mmCIF file of C-alpha atoms in Angstrom:
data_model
loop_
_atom_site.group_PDB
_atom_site.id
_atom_site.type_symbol
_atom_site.label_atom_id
_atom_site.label_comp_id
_atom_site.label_asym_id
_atom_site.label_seq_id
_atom_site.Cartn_x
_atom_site.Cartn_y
_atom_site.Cartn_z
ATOM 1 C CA UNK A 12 34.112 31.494 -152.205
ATOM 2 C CA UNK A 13 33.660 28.865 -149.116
ATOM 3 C CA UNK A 14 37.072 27.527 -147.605
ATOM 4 C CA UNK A 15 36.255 23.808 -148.824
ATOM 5 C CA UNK A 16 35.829 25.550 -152.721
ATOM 6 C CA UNK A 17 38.841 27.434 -152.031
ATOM 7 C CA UNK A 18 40.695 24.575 -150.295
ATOM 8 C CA UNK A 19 39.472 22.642 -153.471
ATOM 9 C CA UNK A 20 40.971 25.084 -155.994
ATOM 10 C CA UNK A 21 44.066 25.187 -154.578
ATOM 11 C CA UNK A 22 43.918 20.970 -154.787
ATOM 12 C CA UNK A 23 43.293 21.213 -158.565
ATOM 13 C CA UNK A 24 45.892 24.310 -159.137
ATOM 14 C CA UNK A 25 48.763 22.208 -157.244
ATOM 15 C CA UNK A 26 47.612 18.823 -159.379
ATOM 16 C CA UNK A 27 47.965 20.546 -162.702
ATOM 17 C CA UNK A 28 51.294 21.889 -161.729
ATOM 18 C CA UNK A 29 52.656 18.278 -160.773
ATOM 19 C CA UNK A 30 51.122 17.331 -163.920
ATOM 20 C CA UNK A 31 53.331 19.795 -165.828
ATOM 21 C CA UNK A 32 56.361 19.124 -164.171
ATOM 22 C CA UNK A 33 55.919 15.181 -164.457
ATOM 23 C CA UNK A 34 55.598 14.933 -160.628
ATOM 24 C CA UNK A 35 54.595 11.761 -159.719
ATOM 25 C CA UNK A 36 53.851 12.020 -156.287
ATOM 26 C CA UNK A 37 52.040 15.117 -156.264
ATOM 27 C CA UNK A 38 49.809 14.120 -159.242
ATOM 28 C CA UNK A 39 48.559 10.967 -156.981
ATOM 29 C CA UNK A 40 48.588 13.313 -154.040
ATOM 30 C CA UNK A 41 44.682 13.574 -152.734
ATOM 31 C CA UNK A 42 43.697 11.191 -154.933
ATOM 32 C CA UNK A 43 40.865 7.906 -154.178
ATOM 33 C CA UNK A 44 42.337 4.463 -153.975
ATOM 34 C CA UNK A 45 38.992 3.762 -156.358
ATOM 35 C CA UNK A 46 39.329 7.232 -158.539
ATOM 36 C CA UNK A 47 38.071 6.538 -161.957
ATOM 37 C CA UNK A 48 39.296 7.960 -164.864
ATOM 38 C CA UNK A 49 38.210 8.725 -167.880
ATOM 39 C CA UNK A 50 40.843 10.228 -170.452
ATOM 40 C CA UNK A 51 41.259 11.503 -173.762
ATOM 41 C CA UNK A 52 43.389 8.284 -174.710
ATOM 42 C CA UNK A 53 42.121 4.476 -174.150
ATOM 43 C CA UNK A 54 41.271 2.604 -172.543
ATOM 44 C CA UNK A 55 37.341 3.258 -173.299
ATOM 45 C CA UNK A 56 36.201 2.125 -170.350
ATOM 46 C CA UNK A 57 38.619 4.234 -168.356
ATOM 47 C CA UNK A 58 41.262 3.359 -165.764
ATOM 48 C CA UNK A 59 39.754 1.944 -162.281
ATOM 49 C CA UNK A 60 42.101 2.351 -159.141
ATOM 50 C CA UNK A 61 44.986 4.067 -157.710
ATOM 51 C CA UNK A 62 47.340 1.950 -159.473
ATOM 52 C CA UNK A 63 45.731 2.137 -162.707
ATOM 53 C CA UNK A 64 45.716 5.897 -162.454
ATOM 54 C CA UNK A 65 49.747 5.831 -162.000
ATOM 55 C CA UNK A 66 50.551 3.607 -164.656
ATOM 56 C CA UNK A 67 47.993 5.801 -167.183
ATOM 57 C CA UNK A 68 50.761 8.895 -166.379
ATOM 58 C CA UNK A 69 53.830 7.987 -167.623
ATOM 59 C CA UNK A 70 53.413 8.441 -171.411
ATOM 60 C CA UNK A 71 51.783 11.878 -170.981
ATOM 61 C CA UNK A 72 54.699 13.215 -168.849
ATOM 62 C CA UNK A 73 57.269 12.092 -171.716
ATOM 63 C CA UNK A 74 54.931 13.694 -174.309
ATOM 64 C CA UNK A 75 55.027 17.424 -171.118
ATOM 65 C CA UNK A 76 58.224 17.058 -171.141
ATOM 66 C CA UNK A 77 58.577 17.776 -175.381
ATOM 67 C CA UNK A 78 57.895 21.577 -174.332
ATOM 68 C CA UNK A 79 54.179 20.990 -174.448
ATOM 69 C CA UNK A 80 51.654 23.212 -172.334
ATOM 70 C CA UNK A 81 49.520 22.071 -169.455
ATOM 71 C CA UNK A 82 47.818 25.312 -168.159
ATOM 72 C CA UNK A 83 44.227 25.955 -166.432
ATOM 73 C CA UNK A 84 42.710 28.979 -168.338
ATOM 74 C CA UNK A 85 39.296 28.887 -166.539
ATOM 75 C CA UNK A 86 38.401 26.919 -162.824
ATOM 76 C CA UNK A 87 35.334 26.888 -161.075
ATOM 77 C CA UNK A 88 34.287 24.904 -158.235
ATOM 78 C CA UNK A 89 31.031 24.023 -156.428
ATOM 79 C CA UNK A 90 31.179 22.304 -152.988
ATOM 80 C CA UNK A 91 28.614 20.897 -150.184
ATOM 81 C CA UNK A 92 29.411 19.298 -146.766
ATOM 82 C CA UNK A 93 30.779 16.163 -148.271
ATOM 83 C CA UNK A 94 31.234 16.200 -151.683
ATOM 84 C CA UNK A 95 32.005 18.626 -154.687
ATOM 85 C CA UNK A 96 32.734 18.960 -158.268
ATOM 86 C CA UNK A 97 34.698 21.144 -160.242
ATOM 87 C CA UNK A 98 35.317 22.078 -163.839
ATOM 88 C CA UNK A 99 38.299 23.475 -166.038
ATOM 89 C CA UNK A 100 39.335 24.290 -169.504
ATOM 90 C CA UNK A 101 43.252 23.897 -169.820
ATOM 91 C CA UNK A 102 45.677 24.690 -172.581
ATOM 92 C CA UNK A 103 46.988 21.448 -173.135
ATOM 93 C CA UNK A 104 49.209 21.189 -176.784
ATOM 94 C CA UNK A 105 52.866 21.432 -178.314
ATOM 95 C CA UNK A 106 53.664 24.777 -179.421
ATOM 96 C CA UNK A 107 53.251 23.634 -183.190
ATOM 97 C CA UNK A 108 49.349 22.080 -181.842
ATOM 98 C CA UNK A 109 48.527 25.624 -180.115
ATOM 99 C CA UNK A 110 49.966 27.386 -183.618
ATOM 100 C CA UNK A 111 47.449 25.990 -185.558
ATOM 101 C CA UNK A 112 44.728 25.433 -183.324
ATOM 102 C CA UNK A 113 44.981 27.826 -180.370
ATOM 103 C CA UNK A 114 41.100 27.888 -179.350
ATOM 104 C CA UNK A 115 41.387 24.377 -178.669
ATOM 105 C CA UNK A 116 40.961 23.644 -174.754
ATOM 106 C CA UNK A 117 41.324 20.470 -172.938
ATOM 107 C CA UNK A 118 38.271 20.074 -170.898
ATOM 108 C CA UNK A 119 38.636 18.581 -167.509
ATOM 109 C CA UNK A 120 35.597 17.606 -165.149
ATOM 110 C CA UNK A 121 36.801 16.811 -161.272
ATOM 111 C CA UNK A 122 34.628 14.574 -158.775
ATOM 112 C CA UNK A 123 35.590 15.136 -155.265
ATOM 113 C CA UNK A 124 34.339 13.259 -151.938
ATOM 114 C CA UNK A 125 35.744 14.455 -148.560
ATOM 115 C CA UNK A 126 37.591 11.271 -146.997
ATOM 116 C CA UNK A 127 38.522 11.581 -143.047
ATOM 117 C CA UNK A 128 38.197 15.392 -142.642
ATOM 118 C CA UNK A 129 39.906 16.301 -146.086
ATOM 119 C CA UNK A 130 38.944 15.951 -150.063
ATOM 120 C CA UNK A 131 40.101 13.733 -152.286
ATOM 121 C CA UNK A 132 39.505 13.059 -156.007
ATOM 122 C CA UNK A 133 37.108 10.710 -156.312
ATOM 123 C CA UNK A 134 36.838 10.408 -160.464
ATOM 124 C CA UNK A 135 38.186 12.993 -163.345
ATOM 125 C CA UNK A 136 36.879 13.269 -166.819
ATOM 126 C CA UNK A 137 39.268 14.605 -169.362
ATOM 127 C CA UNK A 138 38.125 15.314 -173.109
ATOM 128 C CA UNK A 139 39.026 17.415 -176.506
ATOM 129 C CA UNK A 140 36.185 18.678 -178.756
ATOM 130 C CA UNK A 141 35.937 16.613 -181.711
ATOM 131 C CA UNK A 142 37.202 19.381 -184.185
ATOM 132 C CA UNK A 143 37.750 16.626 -187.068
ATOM 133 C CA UNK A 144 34.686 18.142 -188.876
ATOM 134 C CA UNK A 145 36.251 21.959 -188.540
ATOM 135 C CA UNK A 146 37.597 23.352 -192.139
#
C-alpha cells in the first residue's frame, strides 16, 4: 500500500468514526467546499457544497445516537498523483435492523482530489441494495 492510499485510509477510518460519534467537525474535516453528495435519503439530486453537506448530518447523528451501528467491514483504496477513489461496505442499522437483516451493508463510494499538498473529499456516494423484492 502507497503512503497517499494509506494516508487515504486512515482519512476514511477517522471520518466514519466522527460519523459514529456525531462529530461535527471531524465529519467536515478534509472535506471540498464543492463535495457532492449523494445519499441514501433525498434530496435526489444530492446535496452540492460544504454547507449543504453539514446541514444533510444532523438527522443521521440523532438517528447514531439511538444505539445504531456505523462500522466499515471492508475498505479499499486506489490512488494516483492527484486524485483517488475509494470504496467501503459499512454496517450501518439499529440492532433490531441488523437482527433481521444482518447481510445488509451500506455501500459507500469516496472521490478524492489532492488540494494544496493534502486530499480532500471531493464527492461520496452512499447507497442500500434495494432488498424490497427479497422474501
Amino acid at each position: 500500500m502507497s503512503d497517499d492510499e494509506q494516508q487515504i485510509r486512515t482519512l476514511i477510518e477517522q471520518w466514519a468514526a466522527a460519523v459514529h460519534t456525531g462529530d461535527m467537525d471531524r465529519v467536515l474535516a478534509d472535506h471540498a467546499e464543492d463535495i457532492v453528495m449523494f445519499d441514501v435519503p433525498p434530496p435526489q439530486e444530492g446535496v452540492r457544497g460544504i454547507d449543504a453537506y453539514r446541514e444533510s448530518w444532523p438527522g443521521f447523528f440523532d438517528w447514531q445516537a439511538s444505539g445504531a451501528t456505523f462500522d466499515i467491514l471492508e475498505l479499499d483504496v486506489t490512488a494516483g498523483s492527484d486524485v483517488a477513489y475509494a470504496y467501503a461496505l459499512l454496517r450501518c442499522a439499529t440492532r433490531q435492523q441488523a437482527a433481521e437483516r444482518p447481510e445488509v451493508r451500506l455501500r459507500l463510494t469516496v472521490g478524492l482530489r489532492k488540494e494544496h499538498g493534502r486530499w480532500v473529499v471531493a464527492h461520496e456516494h452512499h447507497s442500500f441494495p434495494d432488498t424490497s423484492g427479497d422474501s
